[in-house]
Short mmCIF file of C-alpha atoms and ligand atoms in Angstrom, two decimals:
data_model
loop_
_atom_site.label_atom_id
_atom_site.label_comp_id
_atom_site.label_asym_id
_atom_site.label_seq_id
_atom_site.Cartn_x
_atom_site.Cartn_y
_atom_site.Cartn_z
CA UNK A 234 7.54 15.48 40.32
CA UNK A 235 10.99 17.51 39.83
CA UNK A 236 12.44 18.48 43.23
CA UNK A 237 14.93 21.00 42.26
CA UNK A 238 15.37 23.69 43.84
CA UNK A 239 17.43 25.57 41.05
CA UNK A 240 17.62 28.64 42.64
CA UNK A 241 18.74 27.68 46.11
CA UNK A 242 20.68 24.94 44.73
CA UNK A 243 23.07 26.39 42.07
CA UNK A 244 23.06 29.85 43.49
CA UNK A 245 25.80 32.09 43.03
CA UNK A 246 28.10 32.17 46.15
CA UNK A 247 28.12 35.92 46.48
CA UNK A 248 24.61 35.63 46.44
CA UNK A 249 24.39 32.56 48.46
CA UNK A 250 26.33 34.61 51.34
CA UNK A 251 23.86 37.73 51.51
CA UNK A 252 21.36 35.30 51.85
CA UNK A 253 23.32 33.49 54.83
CA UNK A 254 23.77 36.88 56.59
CA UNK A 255 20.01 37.73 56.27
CA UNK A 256 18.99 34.70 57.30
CA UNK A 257 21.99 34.66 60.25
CA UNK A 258 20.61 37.94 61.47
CA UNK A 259 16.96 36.45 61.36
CA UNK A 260 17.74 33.77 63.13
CA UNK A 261 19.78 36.11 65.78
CA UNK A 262 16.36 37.45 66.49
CA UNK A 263 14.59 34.56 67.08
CA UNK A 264 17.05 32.85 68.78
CA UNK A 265 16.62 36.01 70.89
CA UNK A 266 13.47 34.73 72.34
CA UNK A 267 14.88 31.53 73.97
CA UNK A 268 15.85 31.90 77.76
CA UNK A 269 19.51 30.39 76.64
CA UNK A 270 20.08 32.85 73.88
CA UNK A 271 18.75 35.68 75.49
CA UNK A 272 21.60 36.01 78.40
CA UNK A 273 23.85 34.25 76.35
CA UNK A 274 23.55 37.75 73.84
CA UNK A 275 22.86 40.01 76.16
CA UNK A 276 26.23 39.27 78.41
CA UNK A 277 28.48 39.35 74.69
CA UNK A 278 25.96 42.26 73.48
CA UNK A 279 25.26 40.21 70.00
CA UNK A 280 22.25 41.97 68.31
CA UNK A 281 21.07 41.14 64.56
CA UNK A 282 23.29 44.04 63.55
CA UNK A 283 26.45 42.58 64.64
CA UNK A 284 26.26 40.68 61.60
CA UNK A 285 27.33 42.39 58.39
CA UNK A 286 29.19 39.54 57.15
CA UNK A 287 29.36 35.36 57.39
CA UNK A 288 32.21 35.53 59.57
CA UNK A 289 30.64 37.92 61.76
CA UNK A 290 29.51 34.46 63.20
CA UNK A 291 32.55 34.10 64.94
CA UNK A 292 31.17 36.80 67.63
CA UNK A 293 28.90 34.69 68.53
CA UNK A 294 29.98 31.83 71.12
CA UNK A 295 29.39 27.84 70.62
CA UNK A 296 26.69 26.08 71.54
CA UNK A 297 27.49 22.53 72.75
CA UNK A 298 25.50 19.32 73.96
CA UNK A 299 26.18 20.01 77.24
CA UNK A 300 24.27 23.32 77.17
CA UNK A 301 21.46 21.56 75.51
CA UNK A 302 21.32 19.27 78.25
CA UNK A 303 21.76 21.99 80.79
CA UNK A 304 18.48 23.85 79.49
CA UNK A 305 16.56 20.81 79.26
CA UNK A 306 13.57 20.61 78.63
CA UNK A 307 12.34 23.89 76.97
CA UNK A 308 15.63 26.49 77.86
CA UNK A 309 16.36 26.72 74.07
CA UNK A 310 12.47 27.22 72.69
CA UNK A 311 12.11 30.75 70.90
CA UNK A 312 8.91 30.19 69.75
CA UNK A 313 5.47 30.38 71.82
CA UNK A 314 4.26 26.66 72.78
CA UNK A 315 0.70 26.87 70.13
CA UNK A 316 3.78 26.69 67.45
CA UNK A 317 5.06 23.87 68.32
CA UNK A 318 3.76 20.70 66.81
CA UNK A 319 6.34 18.07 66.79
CA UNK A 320 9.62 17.18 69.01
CA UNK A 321 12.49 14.84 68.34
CA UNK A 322 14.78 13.62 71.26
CA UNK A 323 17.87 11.32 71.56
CA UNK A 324 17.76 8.70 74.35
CA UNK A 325 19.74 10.56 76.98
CA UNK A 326 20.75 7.12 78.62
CA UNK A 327 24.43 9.38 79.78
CA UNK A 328 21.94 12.28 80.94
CA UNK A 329 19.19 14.72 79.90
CA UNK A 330 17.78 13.95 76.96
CA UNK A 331 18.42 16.18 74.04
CA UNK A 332 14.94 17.14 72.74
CA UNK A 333 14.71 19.12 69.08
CA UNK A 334 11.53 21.08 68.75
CA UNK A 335 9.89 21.93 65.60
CA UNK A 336 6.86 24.48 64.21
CA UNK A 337 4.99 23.81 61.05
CA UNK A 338 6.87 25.85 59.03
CA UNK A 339 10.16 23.89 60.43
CA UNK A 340 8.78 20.16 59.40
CA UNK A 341 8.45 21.41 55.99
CA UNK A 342 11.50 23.20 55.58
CA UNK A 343 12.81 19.81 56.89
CA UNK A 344 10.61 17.91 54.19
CA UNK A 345 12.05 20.10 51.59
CA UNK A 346 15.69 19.37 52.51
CA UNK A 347 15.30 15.60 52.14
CA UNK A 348 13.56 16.03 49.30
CA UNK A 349 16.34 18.03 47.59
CA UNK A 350 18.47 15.40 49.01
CA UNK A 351 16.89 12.17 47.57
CA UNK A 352 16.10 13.97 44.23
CA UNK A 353 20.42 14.78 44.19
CA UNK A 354 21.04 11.80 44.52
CA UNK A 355 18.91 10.40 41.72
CA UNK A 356 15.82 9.48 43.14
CA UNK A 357 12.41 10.15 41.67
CA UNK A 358 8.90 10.17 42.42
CA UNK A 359 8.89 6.97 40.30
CA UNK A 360 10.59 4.80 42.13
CA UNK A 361 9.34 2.89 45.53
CA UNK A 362 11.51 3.37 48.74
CA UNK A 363 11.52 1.48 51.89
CA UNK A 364 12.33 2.73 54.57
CA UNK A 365 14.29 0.51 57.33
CA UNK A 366 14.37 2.87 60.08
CA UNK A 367 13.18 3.10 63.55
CA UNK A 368 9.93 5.62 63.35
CA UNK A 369 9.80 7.87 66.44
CA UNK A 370 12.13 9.93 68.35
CA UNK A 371 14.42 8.91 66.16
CA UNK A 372 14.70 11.53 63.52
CA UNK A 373 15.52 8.54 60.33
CA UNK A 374 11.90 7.43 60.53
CA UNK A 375 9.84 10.72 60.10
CA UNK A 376 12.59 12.50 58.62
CA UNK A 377 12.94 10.58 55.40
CA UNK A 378 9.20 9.35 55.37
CA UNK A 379 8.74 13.33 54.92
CA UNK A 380 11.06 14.01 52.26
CA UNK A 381 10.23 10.50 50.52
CA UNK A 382 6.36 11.84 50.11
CA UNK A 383 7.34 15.14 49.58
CA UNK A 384 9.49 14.18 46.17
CA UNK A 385 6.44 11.84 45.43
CA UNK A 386 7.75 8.42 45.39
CA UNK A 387 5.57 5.46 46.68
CA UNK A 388 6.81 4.78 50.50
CA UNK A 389 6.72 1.54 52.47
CA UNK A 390 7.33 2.85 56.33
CA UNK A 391 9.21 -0.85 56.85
CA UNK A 392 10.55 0.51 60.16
CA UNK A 393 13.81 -1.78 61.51
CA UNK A 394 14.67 -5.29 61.60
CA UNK A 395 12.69 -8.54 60.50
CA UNK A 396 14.82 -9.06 57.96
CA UNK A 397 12.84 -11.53 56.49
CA UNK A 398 9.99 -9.56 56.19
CA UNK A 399 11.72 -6.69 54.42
CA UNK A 400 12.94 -9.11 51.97
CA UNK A 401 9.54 -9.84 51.51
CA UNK A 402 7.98 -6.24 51.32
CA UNK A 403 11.31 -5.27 48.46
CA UNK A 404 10.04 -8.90 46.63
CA UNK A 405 6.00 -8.03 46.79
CA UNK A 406 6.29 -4.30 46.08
CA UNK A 407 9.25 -3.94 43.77
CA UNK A 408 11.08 -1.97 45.98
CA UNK A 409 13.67 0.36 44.17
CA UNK A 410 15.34 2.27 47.14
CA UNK A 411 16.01 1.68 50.52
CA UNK A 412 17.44 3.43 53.34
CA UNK A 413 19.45 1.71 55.89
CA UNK A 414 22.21 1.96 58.17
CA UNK A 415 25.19 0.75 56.81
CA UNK A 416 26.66 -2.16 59.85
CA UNK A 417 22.97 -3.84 58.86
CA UNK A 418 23.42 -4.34 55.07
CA UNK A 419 25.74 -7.11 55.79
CA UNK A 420 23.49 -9.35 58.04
CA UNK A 421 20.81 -8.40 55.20
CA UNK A 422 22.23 -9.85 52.55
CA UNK A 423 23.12 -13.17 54.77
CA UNK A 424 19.06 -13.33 55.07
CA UNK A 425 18.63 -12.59 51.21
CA UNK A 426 21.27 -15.64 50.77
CA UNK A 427 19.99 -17.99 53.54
CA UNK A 428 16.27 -17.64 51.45
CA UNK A 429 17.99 -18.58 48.60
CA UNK A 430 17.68 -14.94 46.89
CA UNK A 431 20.36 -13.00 45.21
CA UNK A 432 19.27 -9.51 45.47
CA UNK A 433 21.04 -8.19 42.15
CA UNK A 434 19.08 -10.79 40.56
CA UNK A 435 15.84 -11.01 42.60
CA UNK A 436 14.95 -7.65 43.50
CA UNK A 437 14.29 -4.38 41.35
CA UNK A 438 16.73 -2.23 43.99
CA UNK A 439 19.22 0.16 42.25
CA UNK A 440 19.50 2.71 45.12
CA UNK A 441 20.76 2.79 48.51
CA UNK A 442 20.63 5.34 50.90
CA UNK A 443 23.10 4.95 53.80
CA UNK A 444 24.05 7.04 57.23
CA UNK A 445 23.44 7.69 60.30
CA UNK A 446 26.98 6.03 61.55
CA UNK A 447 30.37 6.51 60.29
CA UNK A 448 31.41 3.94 57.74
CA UNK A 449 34.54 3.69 55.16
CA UNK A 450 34.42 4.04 51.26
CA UNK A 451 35.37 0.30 50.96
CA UNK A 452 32.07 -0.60 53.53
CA UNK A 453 29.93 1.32 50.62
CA UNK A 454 31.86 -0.09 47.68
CA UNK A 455 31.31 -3.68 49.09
CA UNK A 456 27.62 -2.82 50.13
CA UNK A 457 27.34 -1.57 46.16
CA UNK A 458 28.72 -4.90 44.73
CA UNK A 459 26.73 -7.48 47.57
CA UNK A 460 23.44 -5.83 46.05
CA UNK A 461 23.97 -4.41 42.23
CA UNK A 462 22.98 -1.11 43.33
CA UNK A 463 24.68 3.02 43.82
CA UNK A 464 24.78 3.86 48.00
CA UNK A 465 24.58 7.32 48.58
CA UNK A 466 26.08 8.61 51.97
CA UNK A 467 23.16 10.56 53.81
CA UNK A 468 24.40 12.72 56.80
CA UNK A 469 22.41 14.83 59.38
CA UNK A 470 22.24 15.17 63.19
CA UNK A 471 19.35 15.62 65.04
CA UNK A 472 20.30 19.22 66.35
CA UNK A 473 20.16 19.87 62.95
CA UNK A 474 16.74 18.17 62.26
CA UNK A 475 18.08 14.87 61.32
CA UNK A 476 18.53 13.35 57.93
CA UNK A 477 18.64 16.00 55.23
CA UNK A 478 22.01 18.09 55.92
CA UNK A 479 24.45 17.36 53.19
CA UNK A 480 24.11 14.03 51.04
CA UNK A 481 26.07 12.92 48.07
CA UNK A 482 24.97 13.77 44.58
CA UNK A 483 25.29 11.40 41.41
CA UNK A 484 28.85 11.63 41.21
CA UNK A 485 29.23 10.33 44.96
CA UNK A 486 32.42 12.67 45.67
CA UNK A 487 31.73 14.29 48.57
CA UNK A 488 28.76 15.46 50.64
CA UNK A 489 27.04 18.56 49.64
CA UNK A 490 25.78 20.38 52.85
CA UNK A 491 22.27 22.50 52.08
CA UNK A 492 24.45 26.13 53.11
CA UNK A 493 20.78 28.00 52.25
CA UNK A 494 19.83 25.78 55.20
CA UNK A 495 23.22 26.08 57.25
CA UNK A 496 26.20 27.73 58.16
CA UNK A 497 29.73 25.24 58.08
CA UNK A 498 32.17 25.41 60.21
CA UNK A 499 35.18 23.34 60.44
CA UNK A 500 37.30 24.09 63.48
CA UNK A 501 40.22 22.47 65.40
CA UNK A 502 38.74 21.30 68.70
CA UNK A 503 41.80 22.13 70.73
CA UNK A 504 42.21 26.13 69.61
CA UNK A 505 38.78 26.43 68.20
CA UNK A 506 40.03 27.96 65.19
CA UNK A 507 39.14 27.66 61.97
CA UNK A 508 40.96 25.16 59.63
CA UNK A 509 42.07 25.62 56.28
CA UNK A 510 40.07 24.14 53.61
CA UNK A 511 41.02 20.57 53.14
CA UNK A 512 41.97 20.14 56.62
CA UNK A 513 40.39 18.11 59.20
CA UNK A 514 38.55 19.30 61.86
CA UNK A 515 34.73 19.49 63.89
CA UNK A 516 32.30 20.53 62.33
CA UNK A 517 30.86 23.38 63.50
CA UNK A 518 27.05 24.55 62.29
CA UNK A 519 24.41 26.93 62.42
CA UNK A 520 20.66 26.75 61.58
CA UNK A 521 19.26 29.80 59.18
CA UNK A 522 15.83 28.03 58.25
CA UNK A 523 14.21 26.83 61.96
CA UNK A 524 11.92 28.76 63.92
CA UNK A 525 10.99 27.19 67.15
CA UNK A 526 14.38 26.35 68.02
CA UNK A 527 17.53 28.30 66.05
CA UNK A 528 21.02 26.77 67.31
CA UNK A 529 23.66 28.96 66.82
CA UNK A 530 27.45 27.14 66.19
CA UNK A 531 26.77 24.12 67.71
CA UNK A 532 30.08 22.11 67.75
CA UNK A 533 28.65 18.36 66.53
CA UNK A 534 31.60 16.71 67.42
CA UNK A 535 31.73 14.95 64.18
CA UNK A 536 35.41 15.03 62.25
CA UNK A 537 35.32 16.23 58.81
CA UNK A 538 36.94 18.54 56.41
CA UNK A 539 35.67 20.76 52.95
CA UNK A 540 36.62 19.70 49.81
CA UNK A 541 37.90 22.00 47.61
CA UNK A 542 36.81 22.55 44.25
CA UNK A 543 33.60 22.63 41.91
CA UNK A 544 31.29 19.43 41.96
CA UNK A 545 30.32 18.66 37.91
CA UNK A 546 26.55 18.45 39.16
CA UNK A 547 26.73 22.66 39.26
CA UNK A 548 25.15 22.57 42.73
CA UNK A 549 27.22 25.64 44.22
CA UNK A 550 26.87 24.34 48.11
CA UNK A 551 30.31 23.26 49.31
CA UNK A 552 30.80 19.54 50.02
CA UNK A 553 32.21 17.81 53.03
CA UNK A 554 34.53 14.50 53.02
CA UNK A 555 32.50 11.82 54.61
CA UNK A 556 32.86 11.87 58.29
CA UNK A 557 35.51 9.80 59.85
CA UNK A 558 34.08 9.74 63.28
CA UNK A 559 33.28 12.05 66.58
CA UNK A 560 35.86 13.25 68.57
CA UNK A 561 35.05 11.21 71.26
CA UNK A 562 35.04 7.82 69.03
CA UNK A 563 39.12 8.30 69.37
CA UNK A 564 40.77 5.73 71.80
CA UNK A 565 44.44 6.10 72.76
CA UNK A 566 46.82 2.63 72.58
CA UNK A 567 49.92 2.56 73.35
CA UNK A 568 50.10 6.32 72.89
CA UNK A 569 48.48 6.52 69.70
CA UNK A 570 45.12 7.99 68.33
CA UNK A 571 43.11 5.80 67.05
CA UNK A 572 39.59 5.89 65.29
CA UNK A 573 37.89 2.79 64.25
CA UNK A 574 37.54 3.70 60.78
CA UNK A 575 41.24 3.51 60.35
CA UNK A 576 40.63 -0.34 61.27
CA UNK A 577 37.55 -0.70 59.10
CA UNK A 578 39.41 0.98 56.03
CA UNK A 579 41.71 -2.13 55.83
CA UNK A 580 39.38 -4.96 56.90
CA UNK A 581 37.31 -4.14 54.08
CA UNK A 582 39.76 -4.33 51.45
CA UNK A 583 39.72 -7.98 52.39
CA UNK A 584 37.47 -10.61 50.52
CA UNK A 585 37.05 -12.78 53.08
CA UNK A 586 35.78 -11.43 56.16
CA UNK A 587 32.90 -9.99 56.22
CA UNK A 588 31.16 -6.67 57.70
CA UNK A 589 31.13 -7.72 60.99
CA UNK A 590 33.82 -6.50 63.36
CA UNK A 591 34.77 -5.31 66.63
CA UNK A 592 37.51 -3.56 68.46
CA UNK A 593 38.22 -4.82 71.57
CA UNK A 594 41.05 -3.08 74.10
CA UNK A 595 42.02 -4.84 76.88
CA UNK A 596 44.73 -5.13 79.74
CA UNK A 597 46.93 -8.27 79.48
CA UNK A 598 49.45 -9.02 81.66
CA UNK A 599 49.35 -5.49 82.75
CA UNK A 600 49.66 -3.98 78.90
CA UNK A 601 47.09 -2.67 76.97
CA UNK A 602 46.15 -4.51 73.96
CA UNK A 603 44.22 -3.63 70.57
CA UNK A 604 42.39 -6.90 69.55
CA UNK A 605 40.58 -6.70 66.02
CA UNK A 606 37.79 -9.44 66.05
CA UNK A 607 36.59 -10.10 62.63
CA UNK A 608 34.06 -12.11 61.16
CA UNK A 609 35.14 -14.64 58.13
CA UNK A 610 32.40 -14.99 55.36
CA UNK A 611 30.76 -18.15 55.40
CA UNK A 612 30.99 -19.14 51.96
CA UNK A 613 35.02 -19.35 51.61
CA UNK A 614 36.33 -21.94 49.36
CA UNK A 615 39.22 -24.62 50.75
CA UNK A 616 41.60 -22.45 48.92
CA UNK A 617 40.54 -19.42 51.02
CA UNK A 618 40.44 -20.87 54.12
CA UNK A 619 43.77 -21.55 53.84
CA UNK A 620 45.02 -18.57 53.18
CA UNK A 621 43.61 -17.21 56.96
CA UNK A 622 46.61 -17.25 58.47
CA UNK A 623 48.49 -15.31 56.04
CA UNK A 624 45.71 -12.97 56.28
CA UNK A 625 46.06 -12.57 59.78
CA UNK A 626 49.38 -11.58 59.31
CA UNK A 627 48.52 -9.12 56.80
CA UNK A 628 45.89 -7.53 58.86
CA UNK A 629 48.57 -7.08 61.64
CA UNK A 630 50.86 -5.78 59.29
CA UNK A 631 48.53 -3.08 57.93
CA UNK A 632 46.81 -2.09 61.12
CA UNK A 633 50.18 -1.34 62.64
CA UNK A 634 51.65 0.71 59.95
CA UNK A 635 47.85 2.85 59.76
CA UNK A 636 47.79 3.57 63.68
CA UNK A 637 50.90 3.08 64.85
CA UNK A 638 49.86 0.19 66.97
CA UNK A 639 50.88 -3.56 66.71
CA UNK A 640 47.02 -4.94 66.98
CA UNK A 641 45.97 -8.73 67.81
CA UNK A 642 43.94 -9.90 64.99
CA UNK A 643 41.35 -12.81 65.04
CA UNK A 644 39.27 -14.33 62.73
CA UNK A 645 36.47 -15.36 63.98
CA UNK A 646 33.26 -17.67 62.97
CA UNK A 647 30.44 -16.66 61.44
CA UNK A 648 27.49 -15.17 63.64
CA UNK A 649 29.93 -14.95 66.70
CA UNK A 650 30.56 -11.29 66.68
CA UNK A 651 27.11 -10.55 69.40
CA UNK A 652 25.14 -8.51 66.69
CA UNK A 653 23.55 -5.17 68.32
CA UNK A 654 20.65 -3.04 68.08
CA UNK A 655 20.64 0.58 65.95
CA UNK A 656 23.85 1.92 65.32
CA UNK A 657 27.24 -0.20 65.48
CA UNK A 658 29.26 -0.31 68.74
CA UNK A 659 32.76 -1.12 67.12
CA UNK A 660 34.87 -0.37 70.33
CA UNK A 661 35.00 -2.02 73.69
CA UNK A 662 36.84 -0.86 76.07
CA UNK A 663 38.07 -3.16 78.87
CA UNK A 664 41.28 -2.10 79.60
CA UNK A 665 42.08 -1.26 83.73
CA UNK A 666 40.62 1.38 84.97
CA UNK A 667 43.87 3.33 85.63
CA UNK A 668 44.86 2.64 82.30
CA UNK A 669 41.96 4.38 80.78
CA UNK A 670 42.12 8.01 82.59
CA UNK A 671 43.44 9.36 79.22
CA UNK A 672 40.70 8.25 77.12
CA UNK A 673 38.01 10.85 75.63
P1 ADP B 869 22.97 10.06 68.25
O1 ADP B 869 23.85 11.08 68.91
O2 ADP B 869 22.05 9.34 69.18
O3 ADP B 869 23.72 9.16 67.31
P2 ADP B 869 21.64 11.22 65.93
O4 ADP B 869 20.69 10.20 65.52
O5 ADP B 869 21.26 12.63 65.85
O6 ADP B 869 22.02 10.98 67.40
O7 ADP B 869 22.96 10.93 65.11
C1 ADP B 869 23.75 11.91 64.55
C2 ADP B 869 25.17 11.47 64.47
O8 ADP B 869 25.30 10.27 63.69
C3 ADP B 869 26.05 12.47 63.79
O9 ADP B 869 26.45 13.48 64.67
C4 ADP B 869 27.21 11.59 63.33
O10 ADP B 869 28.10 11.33 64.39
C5 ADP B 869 26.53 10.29 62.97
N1 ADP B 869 26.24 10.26 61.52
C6 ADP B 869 25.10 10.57 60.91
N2 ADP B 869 25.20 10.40 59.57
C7 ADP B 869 26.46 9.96 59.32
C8 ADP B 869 27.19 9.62 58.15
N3 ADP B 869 26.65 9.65 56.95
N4 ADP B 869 28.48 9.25 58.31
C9 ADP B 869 29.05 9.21 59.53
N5 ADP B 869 28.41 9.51 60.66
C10 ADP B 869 27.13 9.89 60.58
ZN1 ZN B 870 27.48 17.46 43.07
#
């Protein structure tokens, strides 16, 4: 089956922004219904016809987690209960949970995004995808299973770990595409090795489908060369259903975000302002397609910027750089801003550590210290182990001049980095407490 939606996806951006502000002031009304929304537009006096225009939206105040935790469980539901047939929710182990409700109509909307999204990025209904995600609350099990069935393709529900057992469900049904976090491709391919498998050799894989956690260009490039295959970068957030949000197309430069689907925003967090295109900022978005529960600029947290100019697919929705982190992944050492991915970016570049690393600040003799724990491969020849210590140097070299920071760099064994659950954990933060009252 084709999945492309030619007339959403290429459409004209004149006409793509009428359709935004009908679909704005729809989802005004319905939004209307919600205990939340209701005071929140009857104190600013926002109506459906306070919207004649895109940035019209900017009358309308943010929506943030906090608020969604505030009107837990069912403060943000606009539509009556019998509608309802499905909800999502993170774990809420820092507070309420944050629980995502969804009608018929909004499952399928859903479905149709991710199937958009796979088809982009060059998957058909003839190929076989696995899926290696938790099913459940978690919206990458569902949310893809969906959109894989939707587009047609044959789907193997491999939920997470067991490596060896997804090697063995790629080897017995000729699995073409899988989906996957990035931070577990790495311990993957060990398994793949350790059976005595090369996956560009002994699999039929070509695509990869990778999100869910922030990860550098050089992660994907290396994930691309361990396994013979294109990775596609796949980003959603549950507020916003989940997978299915903006994904790369074939020419992997950028991520386009379904606008049809959404309004982008891309603010600075400190004035709240809009940034210029090309510039940094949170992203900032708005449903226009969900019925049971419409969130109106909810500030993601997530660090991104637009990137100017036409994509040679012809799909007219913008396209966002791929996210760098969340605003509150940024530690401060020794005065300066750091985000992980600044670290990753360089220890990538290098051949012989692997995947695995970690970030660990702590207080020595009364000083806060940036130590940058990284995993050497375990197939290095004499040559290359040789050359560690230069690398070390290197590493310290390059880390300081990207952040600003002089960082202590260790490579470490194989398989000592503790491996964790879900999504990386790349910082640690055991500096003294008085130390850390600046952080996030
Ligand atoms: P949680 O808050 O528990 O991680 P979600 O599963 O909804 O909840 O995760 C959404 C978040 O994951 C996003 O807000 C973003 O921070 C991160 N994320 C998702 N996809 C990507 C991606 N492709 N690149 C970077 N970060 C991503
Ligand atoms: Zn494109």
């Amino acid at each position: 089956m084709q999945f492309w939606e030619q007339e959403l996806e290429v459409l004209d951006r004149n006409k793509l922004s009428q359709l935004q502000v009908k679909r704005l002031k729809d989802t005004i009304a319905r939004a209307s219904q919600s205990t939340f929304y209701k005071s929140l537009f009857s104190k600013k006096g926002i109506t459906p016809d306070s919207i004649n225009f895109v940035e019209d939206i900017r009358k309308i105040p943010f929506t943030t987690k906090q608020d969604l935790r505030d009107n837990f469980p069912y403060g943000f539901l606009a539509a009556d209960k019998r509608e309802v047939i499905r909800l999502h929710s993170s774990s809420g182990t820092t507070g309420n949970p944050t629980v995502i409700y969804h009608t018929r109509h909004d499952i399928a909307s859903w479905a149709n995004l991710m199937a958009r999204s796979l088809f982009t990025a060059g998957i058909r209904d003839t190929d076989v995808f696995q899926n290696i995600c938790g099913y459940g609350l978690f919206t990458g099990g569902l949310g893809f299973q969906y959109g894989i069935e939707r587009l047609g393709c044959l789907s193997i529900p491999a939920g997470a770990g067991n490596s060896a057992r997804q090697i063995k469900l790629m080897l017995d049904y000729e699995t073409t595409v899988i989906h996957a976090i990035p931070s577990y491709l790495g311990r993957l391919y060990d398994v793949f090795v350790d059976m005595g498998l090369d996956p560009r050799k002994d699999t039929q894989l070509h695509t990869f489908v990778i999100g869910a956690e922030p990860h550098t260009e050089e992660q994907r490039r290396r994930i691309e060369e361990m396994f013979g295959v294109k990775a596609y970068n796949s980003f959603g957030l549950s507020e916003m259903n989940g997978p299915g949000v903006a994904f790369e197309c074939t020419w992997q430069n950028g991520l386009h975000v379904w606008e049809d689907a959404f309004i982008v925003e891309i603010i600075d967090p400190d004035t709240l302002e809009p940034v210029p295109d090309g510039e940094y900022g949170e992203l900032v978005m708005t449903t226009l397609d969900r019925h049971a529960m419409p969130l109106l600029r909810y500030r993601t947290r997530d660090i991104t910027r637009f990137l100017t100019g036409d994509c040679p697919c012809g799909r007219t929705h913008r396209r966002l750089d791929r996210i760098t982190g969340r605003t509150d992944d940024m530690f401060i050492i020794k005065g300066c801003n750091v985000f992980p991915m600044q670290v990753e970016g360089i220890l990538m570049k290098v051949p012989q550590v692997s995947s695995e690393y970690r970030i660990v600040l702590e207080t020595i003799n009364d000083v806060d210290e940036m130590i940058v724990e990284v995993e050497i491969k375990n197939d290095l020849t004499d040559d290359q182990y040789r050359s560690l210590e230069q690398i070390t140097k290197r590493l310290v070299h390059e880390i300081r001049d990207e952040v600003l920071a002089k960082p202590i760099v260790k490579l470490v064994e194989p398989g000592t980095i503790q491996r964790q659950e879900g999504k990386a954990i790349r910082v640690f933060d055991n500096r003294k407490k008085y130390e850390t009252s600046c952080l996030f």
